[in-house]
Amino acid sequence: MPSSLQLFDDDPDQPTAAEALLRRARPVEAGHYDDLRDADGQLRPGWEAFAGHLGGSLDDLGQRQALLARQIQEDGVTYNIYGAQGAASRPWSLEVLPRLIEPQDWRLIEQGAAQRASLLNQIAADVYGEQKLLKDAYLPAALVLGHPGYLRGLHGVKPLGGVYLHVVAFDMVRAPDGAWWVVSQRTEAPSGLGYVMQNRLIVSRLFPDAFRAMSVQHLASGFRRLLETLQTLAEPCANGQSPRLALLTPGPYNETYFEHAYLARYLGLPLVEGGDLTVRDERLYLKTVQGLEPIHGLLRRLDDDYCDPLELRSDSTLGVPGLMQAVRAGNVVMANALGTGFLESPAVHGFLPALSRHLLGKELMLPSLPTWWCGERAAWQDVKADLGEQVIRPTYPFGSMPFDAVVGPTLDAAALKAWSARIERDRAAYTLQNFVPYAQLPVWSQGQCSMRGASLRVYALADGKGGWQVLPGGMTRIATRDSGPVSMQLGGSSLDTWVITDGPVDTFSMLHQSLHVEDLVQRQRPVASRMGESLFWMGRYTERTEFQLRLVQGLSSVLADDDETDPAVLEALSDLARINGLVPEGTPSLTKSPRVFERATVEALGDARAEQGAHSLAYNLGALERSAQALRERLSPEHWRLLRALGDNFRQRLLGPESGDQPDLEDEDEADNLPDLVNVREALDHLAMQLAAVTGSQTDRMTRDAGWRLLTVGRLLERLVSYAGILQAFWQREAMHTPQGFDLLLMLFDSAITFRARFQRRLELPALLAMLVIDETNPRSMACVLRRLRTELGKLPDRAGPKEDLLALLPQEGVGVTLEELCEPELGNAALQVLAQRLTHAGWLLSDELGRRYFAHSEPTEQMVSA
């Protein structure tokens, strides 16, 4: 009998991972470069090494793929797809197998990309300077000056340090003979750096042994180089202070917003939108709750056209009015410089070989695909007969050409004739490039390797001194099918890109080795006004949702009670439900038509559309999620996932996993299928637990800065107004005199346990008023809410006036009245209602004043007085 050790010996008949990889890999299509196998059908050296370090069966890739998908879901990595209904968020698509680049290939790519980046920067310097290249016909003036990306308002303006391009991205493909060709270049606001790092962090953890043993080059030093370059270039406009940098994003509806937030967090930069910034006296400032803070450098992900509505697109709501003037004044570094978009035109590629020889004295190491700008008649005549072998691209990115590329080999004779006529009508608008079949890479799918067409995007980063560092890796994008188009918008996917080095691995980390006092001070970053406002409303929506939940639970308990409910209690609940948006205006009360009222409440619970005046739980859950979108880089992953899941989880539990659209009350069959309030308790209880977790995250897992204080103030203001509304409704209807009304009031204040522990079953109004209004030791009493509100307001930054003005809107101490006054037999009822009205009014005034003071940044102006 074999020993136990022999049971774990390798099966000699079991194929190795390398053999299994060869067996399970589909062949490439004819005419494509095979990235997996060499000409003899054997694994290339990199893949041979990778398979040797898998540490298990090839079937384990399925489990790792599942882990990868789970990690993307947990991290909330998304990519927004635009369609007829706007932007729809979907998980980022990443494959489990990496792309492997051998050392000899990378040396060519690295040197060639650095050379091209230097060449493009020199071209930009000339075009915005002496324009000798245009005068000497190295570049057609019509191509450059007619391009929308050329900004005439910046001619003669030299950016700080003379650096026009800080980050350049090159999209490359590998031809059937193994040669590398540049297809396009991104010089305006290159995207993808955040996804590159996210891909690396996920995939390298799935194959730690292979990653270490294969000497895969790390990425961190490239990101640090980018940050240091911007800081160095921004020093002249910082007046001796440490330069302040930020990352400018179009906002959460941009297709790559996740990577903006991720990159900003990784680089340690505040993520800002155009509305967060303002220009005063030709200088750029960040609007914060502490006031205006200078910004000396912007790493932008916003296209030129939208950056300044005063001088560029007047309809842009994404930019900063006056930004162009701040750039002209030399008071801000823009990475990349405004006006570099003309270099992205595919037509420029046709002139780069001669420009390289003229400016660099060298041939291009990485050639572009042969390119013809049809605006030159000779070029069009030279290539028009071979249109079926070319790729048709728009010369300019704007206008009436809703396509990125049309592949000539895929067109029939009639289509080619139509395209030829179209080009003849406006030759300058079109550029032709040679078609090259993309190399195909292995992608693990359903137990085998399919081979997909792939392109590689690499990034060259300026050092500010004329040199360039190429990020050792990049973004590999693959097609949805073997030879389909490579496009993330069309459902493509991505691969982590491993550059194998035959030298030392750079183990640099973005974490500083040592911190100085000035570093610590700089890390205490100000809170942007937009972020402060989002936090303020996150607090309000969280509290509003919690209160609505307790109100619905109160309605449910009353309707489930077998005893007859006092009409005063039913009227008070009906009033509160209408005031707080649980039912539309005009809904008959519980005393008049309890079934209609209950149906209206249940219908509104899951309706996020806020129709007919109802703003119920689903609506406020959606508002809470939207307010959190602007806080992506501030919230913990668990907090963010929880907020994203609240609305969907509640709706699924409310109407069941098979539910579709919201039922229609006008349809009797659908109305009859609605559950009643008693039967939705499970959904309500689950939401209560989730909201408790949200409150815990807001209380214990967020930095106690001005932003957190605004969140807390938002919650307290909402609680103050809600509690005042409860008291007013119950006292107007005199609903607190019955045991059921008494208990319901305690439940709505979330104070039942505290009251019973102190007063047992005594149903006396003085005890009730003491607990809910006067007692500052009860965190749910109005006095405690006011005390905490005064404390948090006092800790807010001084801004646009003394904080005493804010505090003056609230009672100086307590609630402003005594318990004796509230319990006075003849005037106590009126005194309580006056108190509720006064505190409600104070809450709304305080909310408006906070918005004006900390979020709007509207400076007072002198009034014009007629003589």
PDB file of N, CA, C and O in Angstrom, residues 786-827:
ATOM      1  N   LEU A 786     -29.679  70.164  19.930  1.00  0.00           N
ATOM      2  CA  LEU A 786     -29.262  71.561  19.881  1.00  0.00           C
ATOM      3  C   LEU A 786     -27.882  71.764  20.497  1.00  0.00           C
ATOM      4  O   LEU A 786     -27.075  72.549  19.988  1.00  0.00           O
ATOM      5  N   ARG A 787     -27.596  71.063  21.599  1.00  0.00           N
ATOM      6  CA  ARG A 787     -26.278  71.197  22.226  1.00  0.00           C
ATOM      7  C   ARG A 787     -25.182  70.713  21.279  1.00  0.00           C
ATOM      8  O   ARG A 787     -24.157  71.381  21.099  1.00  0.00           O
ATOM      9  N   ARG A 788     -25.394  69.564  20.655  1.00  0.00           N
ATOM     10  CA  ARG A 788     -24.396  69.044  19.713  1.00  0.00           C
ATOM     11  C   ARG A 788     -24.274  69.951  18.488  1.00  0.00           C
ATOM     12  O   ARG A 788     -23.188  70.140  17.948  1.00  0.00           O
ATOM     13  N   LEU A 789     -25.393  70.499  18.056  1.00  0.00           N
ATOM     14  CA  LEU A 789     -25.376  71.384  16.904  1.00  0.00           C
ATOM     15  C   LEU A 789     -24.556  72.634  17.203  1.00  0.00           C
ATOM     16  O   LEU A 789     -23.746  73.086  16.382  1.00  0.00           O
ATOM     17  N   ARG A 790     -24.740  73.206  18.391  1.00  0.00           N
ATOM     18  CA  ARG A 790     -23.956  74.383  18.763  1.00  0.00           C
ATOM     19  C   ARG A 790     -22.467  74.041  18.835  1.00  0.00           C
ATOM     20  O   ARG A 790     -21.607  74.829  18.418  1.00  0.00           O
ATOM     21  N   THR A 791     -22.150  72.849  19.339  1.00  0.00           N
ATOM     22  CA  THR A 791     -20.742  72.425  19.445  1.00  0.00           C
ATOM     23  C   THR A 791     -20.100  72.286  18.072  1.00  0.00           C
ATOM     24  O   THR A 791     -19.001  72.796  17.827  1.00  0.00           O
ATOM     25  N   GLU A 792     -20.780  71.603  17.157  1.00  0.00           N
ATOM     26  CA  GLU A 792     -20.201  71.370  15.827  1.00  0.00           C
ATOM     27  C   GLU A 792     -20.127  72.665  15.020  1.00  0.00           C
ATOM     28  O   GLU A 792     -19.167  72.885  14.282  1.00  0.00           O
ATOM     29  N   LEU A 793     -21.124  73.523  15.152  1.00  0.00           N
ATOM     30  CA  LEU A 793     -21.065  74.810  14.458  1.00  0.00           C
ATOM     31  C   LEU A 793     -19.881  75.632  14.952  1.00  0.00           C
ATOM     32  O   LEU A 793     -19.213  76.323  14.174  1.00  0.00           O
ATOM     33  N   GLY A 794     -19.613  75.560  16.247  1.00  0.00           N
ATOM     34  CA  GLY A 794     -18.502  76.314  16.805  1.00  0.00           C
ATOM     35  C   GLY A 794     -17.155  75.844  16.323  1.00  0.00           C
ATOM     36  O   GLY A 794     -16.170  76.593  16.395  1.00  0.00           O
ATOM     37  N   LYS A 795     -17.064  74.613  15.813  1.00  0.00           N
ATOM     38  CA  LYS A 795     -15.796  74.062  15.331  1.00  0.00           C
ATOM     39  C   LYS A 795     -15.620  74.196  13.825  1.00  0.00           C
ATOM     40  O   LYS A 795     -14.576  73.805  13.290  1.00  0.00           O
ATOM     41  N   LEU A 796     -16.633  74.723  13.137  1.00  0.00           N
ATOM     42  CA  LEU A 796     -16.492  74.946  11.702  1.00  0.00           C
ATOM     43  C   LEU A 796     -15.498  76.075  11.450  1.00  0.00           C
ATOM     44  O   LEU A 796     -15.296  76.943  12.299  1.00  0.00           O
ATOM     45  N   PRO A 797     -14.868  76.084  10.265  1.00  0.00           N
ATOM     46  CA  PRO A 797     -13.904  77.152   9.964  1.00  0.00           C
ATOM     47  C   PRO A 797     -14.578  78.523   9.933  1.00  0.00           C
ATOM     48  O   PRO A 797     -15.759  78.650   9.593  1.00  0.00           O
ATOM     49  N   ASP A 798     -13.823  79.556  10.305  1.00  0.00           N
ATOM     50  CA  ASP A 798     -14.316  80.923  10.159  1.00  0.00           C
ATOM     51  C   ASP A 798     -14.369  81.246   8.669  1.00  0.00           C
ATOM     52  O   ASP A 798     -13.396  81.127   7.958  1.00  0.00           O
ATOM     53  N   ARG A 799     -15.511  81.668   8.201  1.00  0.00           N
ATOM     54  CA  ARG A 799     -15.666  81.914   6.776  1.00  0.00           C
ATOM     55  C   ARG A 799     -16.813  82.894   6.559  1.00  0.00           C
ATOM     56  O   ARG A 799     -17.934  82.646   6.999  1.00  0.00           O
ATOM     57  N   ALA A 800     -16.521  84.022   5.909  1.00  0.00           N
ATOM     58  CA  ALA A 800     -17.554  84.989   5.506  1.00  0.00           C
ATOM     59  C   ALA A 800     -18.409  85.432   6.688  1.00  0.00           C
ATOM     60  O   ALA A 800     -19.629  85.475   6.607  1.00  0.00           O
ATOM     61  N   GLY A 801     -17.772  85.706   7.802  1.00  0.00           N
ATOM     62  CA  GLY A 801     -18.520  86.209   8.949  1.00  0.00           C
ATOM     63  C   GLY A 801     -18.279  85.364  10.178  1.00  0.00           C
ATOM     64  O   GLY A 801     -17.919  84.194  10.084  1.00  0.00           O
ATOM     65  N   PRO A 802     -18.491  85.935  11.353  1.00  0.00           N
ATOM     66  CA  PRO A 802     -18.259  85.191  12.598  1.00  0.00           C
ATOM     67  C   PRO A 802     -19.279  84.082  12.774  1.00  0.00           C
ATOM     68  O   PRO A 802     -20.433  84.186  12.349  1.00  0.00           O
ATOM     69  N   LYS A 803     -18.850  83.013  13.457  1.00  0.00           N
ATOM     70  CA  LYS A 803     -19.749  81.893  13.695  1.00  0.00           C
ATOM     71  C   LYS A 803     -20.853  82.251  14.687  1.00  0.00           C
ATOM     72  O   LYS A 803     -21.866  81.545  14.768  1.00  0.00           O
ATOM     73  N   GLU A 804     -20.651  83.315  15.420  1.00  0.00           N
ATOM     74  CA  GLU A 804     -21.697  83.755  16.338  1.00  0.00           C
ATOM     75  C   GLU A 804     -22.998  84.063  15.597  1.00  0.00           C
ATOM     76  O   GLU A 804     -24.094  83.927  16.164  1.00  0.00           O
ATOM     77  N   ASP A 805     -22.888  84.492  14.329  1.00  0.00           N
ATOM     78  CA  ASP A 805     -24.093  84.758  13.544  1.00  0.00           C
ATOM     79  C   ASP A 805     -24.897  83.479  13.312  1.00  0.00           C
ATOM     80  O   ASP A 805     -26.128  83.502  13.285  1.00  0.00           O
ATOM     81  N   LEU A 806     -24.177  82.377  13.120  1.00  0.00           N
ATOM     82  CA  LEU A 806     -24.856  81.091  12.955  1.00  0.00           C
ATOM     83  C   LEU A 806     -25.476  80.637  14.264  1.00  0.00           C
ATOM     84  O   LEU A 806     -26.623  80.183  14.307  1.00  0.00           O
ATOM     85  N   LEU A 807     -24.713  80.753  15.346  1.00  0.00           N
ATOM     86  CA  LEU A 807     -25.197  80.297  16.639  1.00  0.00           C
ATOM     87  C   LEU A 807     -26.387  81.117  17.113  1.00  0.00           C
ATOM     88  O   LEU A 807     -27.236  80.615  17.861  1.00  0.00           O
ATOM     89  N   ALA A 808     -26.443  82.374  16.671  1.00  0.00           N
ATOM     90  CA  ALA A 808     -27.546  83.240  17.102  1.00  0.00           C
ATOM     91  C   ALA A 808     -28.893  82.779  16.563  1.00  0.00           C
ATOM     92  O   ALA A 808     -29.943  83.184  17.079  1.00  0.00           O
ATOM     93  N   LEU A 809     -28.898  81.939  15.541  1.00  0.00           N
ATOM     94  CA  LEU A 809     -30.150  81.423  14.999  1.00  0.00           C
ATOM     95  C   LEU A 809     -30.771  80.366  15.901  1.00  0.00           C
ATOM     96  O   LEU A 809     -31.941  80.009  15.726  1.00  0.00           O
ATOM     97  N   LEU A 810     -29.985  79.836  16.841  1.00  0.00           N
ATOM     98  CA  LEU A 810     -30.446  78.782  17.744  1.00  0.00           C
ATOM     99  C   LEU A 810     -30.614  79.339  19.148  1.00  0.00           C
ATOM    100  O   LEU A 810     -30.043  80.380  19.491  1.00  0.00           O
ATOM    101  N   PRO A 811     -31.394  78.670  20.009  1.00  0.00           N
ATOM    102  CA  PRO A 811     -31.459  79.083  21.409  1.00  0.00           C
ATOM    103  C   PRO A 811     -30.060  79.091  22.031  1.00  0.00           C
ATOM    104  O   PRO A 811     -29.229  78.229  21.725  1.00  0.00           O
ATOM    105  N   GLN A 812     -29.811  80.057  22.897  1.00  0.00           N
ATOM    106  CA  GLN A 812     -28.479  80.193  23.480  1.00  0.00           C
ATOM    107  C   GLN A 812     -28.110  78.987  24.322  1.00  0.00           C
ATOM    108  O   GLN A 812     -26.956  78.566  24.363  1.00  0.00           O
ATOM    109  N   GLU A 813     -29.087  78.408  24.999  1.00  0.00           N
ATOM    110  CA  GLU A 813     -28.869  77.192  25.780  1.00  0.00           C
ATOM    111  C   GLU A 813     -30.170  76.425  25.854  1.00  0.00           C
ATOM    112  O   GLU A 813     -31.263  76.996  25.730  1.00  0.00           O
ATOM    113  N   GLY A 814     -30.055  75.123  26.056  1.00  0.00           N
ATOM    114  CA  GLY A 814     -31.241  74.287  26.098  1.00  0.00           C
ATOM    115  C   GLY A 814     -32.051  74.393  24.834  1.00  0.00           C
ATOM    116  O   GLY A 814     -31.509  74.457  23.719  1.00  0.00           O
ATOM    117  N   VAL A 815     -33.392  74.413  25.008  1.00  0.00           N
ATOM    118  CA  VAL A 815     -34.281  74.563  23.859  1.00  0.00           C
ATOM    119  C   VAL A 815     -34.951  75.934  23.846  1.00  0.00           C
ATOM    120  O   VAL A 815     -35.763  76.222  22.960  1.00  0.00           O
ATOM    121  N   GLY A 816     -34.622  76.765  24.832  1.00  0.00           N
ATOM    122  CA  GLY A 816     -35.191  78.107  24.850  1.00  0.00           C
ATOM    123  C   GLY A 816     -36.412  78.251  25.727  1.00  0.00           C
ATOM    124  O   GLY A 816     -36.897  79.366  25.936  1.00  0.00           O
ATOM    125  N   VAL A 817     -36.950  77.152  26.238  1.00  0.00           N
ATOM    126  CA  VAL A 817     -38.070  77.181  27.180  1.00  0.00           C
ATOM    127  C   VAL A 817     -37.792  76.180  28.285  1.00  0.00           C
ATOM    128  O   VAL A 817     -36.964  75.272  28.139  1.00  0.00           O
ATOM    129  N   THR A 818     -38.478  76.303  29.383  1.00  0.00           N
ATOM    130  CA  THR A 818     -38.292  75.395  30.511  1.00  0.00           C
ATOM    131  C   THR A 818     -39.362  74.310  30.501  1.00  0.00           C
ATOM    132  O   THR A 818     -40.411  74.447  29.839  1.00  0.00           O
ATOM    133  N   LEU A 819     -39.103  73.260  31.245  1.00  0.00           N
ATOM    134  CA  LEU A 819     -40.079  72.181  31.370  1.00  0.00           C
ATOM    135  C   LEU A 819     -41.353  72.688  32.033  1.00  0.00           C
ATOM    136  O   LEU A 819     -42.464  72.272  31.671  1.00  0.00           O
ATOM    137  N   GLU A 820     -41.200  73.600  32.994  1.00  0.00           N
ATOM    138  CA  GLU A 820     -42.382  74.147  33.659  1.00  0.00           C
ATOM    139  C   GLU A 820     -43.293  74.865  32.666  1.00  0.00           C
ATOM    140  O   GLU A 820     -44.538  74.748  32.727  1.00  0.00           O
ATOM    141  N   GLU A 821     -42.689  75.622  31.747  1.00  0.00           N
ATOM    142  CA  GLU A 821     -43.493  76.336  30.756  1.00  0.00           C
ATOM    143  C   GLU A 821     -44.223  75.375  29.829  1.00  0.00           C
ATOM    144  O   GLU A 821     -45.375  75.618  29.434  1.00  0.00           O
ATOM    145  N   LEU A 822     -43.567  74.285  29.483  1.00  0.00           N
ATOM    146  CA  LEU A 822     -44.195  73.312  28.586  1.00  0.00           C
ATOM    147  C   LEU A 822     -45.301  72.537  29.287  1.00  0.00           C
ATOM    148  O   LEU A 822     -46.235  72.047  28.631  1.00  0.00           O
ATOM    149  N   CYS A 823     -45.208  72.384  30.621  1.00  0.00           N
ATOM    150  CA  CYS A 823     -46.194  71.582  31.358  1.00  0.00           C
ATOM    151  C   CYS A 823     -47.321  72.444  31.941  1.00  0.00           C
ATOM    152  O   CYS A 823     -48.232  71.908  32.609  1.00  0.00           O
ATOM    153  N   GLU A 824     -47.261  73.749  31.733  1.00  0.00           N
ATOM    154  CA  GLU A 824     -48.288  74.642  32.252  1.00  0.00           C
ATOM    155  C   GLU A 824     -49.649  74.255  31.651  1.00  0.00           C
ATOM    156  O   GLU A 824     -49.782  74.140  30.438  1.00  0.00           O
ATOM    157  N   PRO A 825     -50.666  74.019  32.483  1.00  0.00           N
ATOM    158  CA  PRO A 825     -51.930  73.441  31.987  1.00  0.00           C
ATOM    159  C   PRO A 825     -52.588  74.219  30.862  1.00  0.00           C
ATOM    160  O   PRO A 825     -53.086  73.635  29.895  1.00  0.00           O
ATOM    161  N   GLU A 826     -52.605  75.544  30.935  1.00  0.00           N
ATOM    162  CA  GLU A 826     -53.361  76.313  29.951  1.00  0.00           C
ATOM    163  C   GLU A 826     -52.534  76.727  28.744  1.00  0.00           C
ATOM    164  O   GLU A 826     -53.039  76.799  27.626  1.00  0.00           O
ATOM    165  N   LEU A 827     -51.241  77.012  28.954  1.00  0.00           N
ATOM    166  CA  LEU A 827     -50.418  77.547  27.862  1.00  0.00           C
ATOM    167  C   LEU A 827     -49.371  76.564  27.352  1.00  0.00           C
ATOM    168  O   LEU A 827     -48.676  76.858  26.401  1.00  0.00           O
TER     169      LEU A 827
END
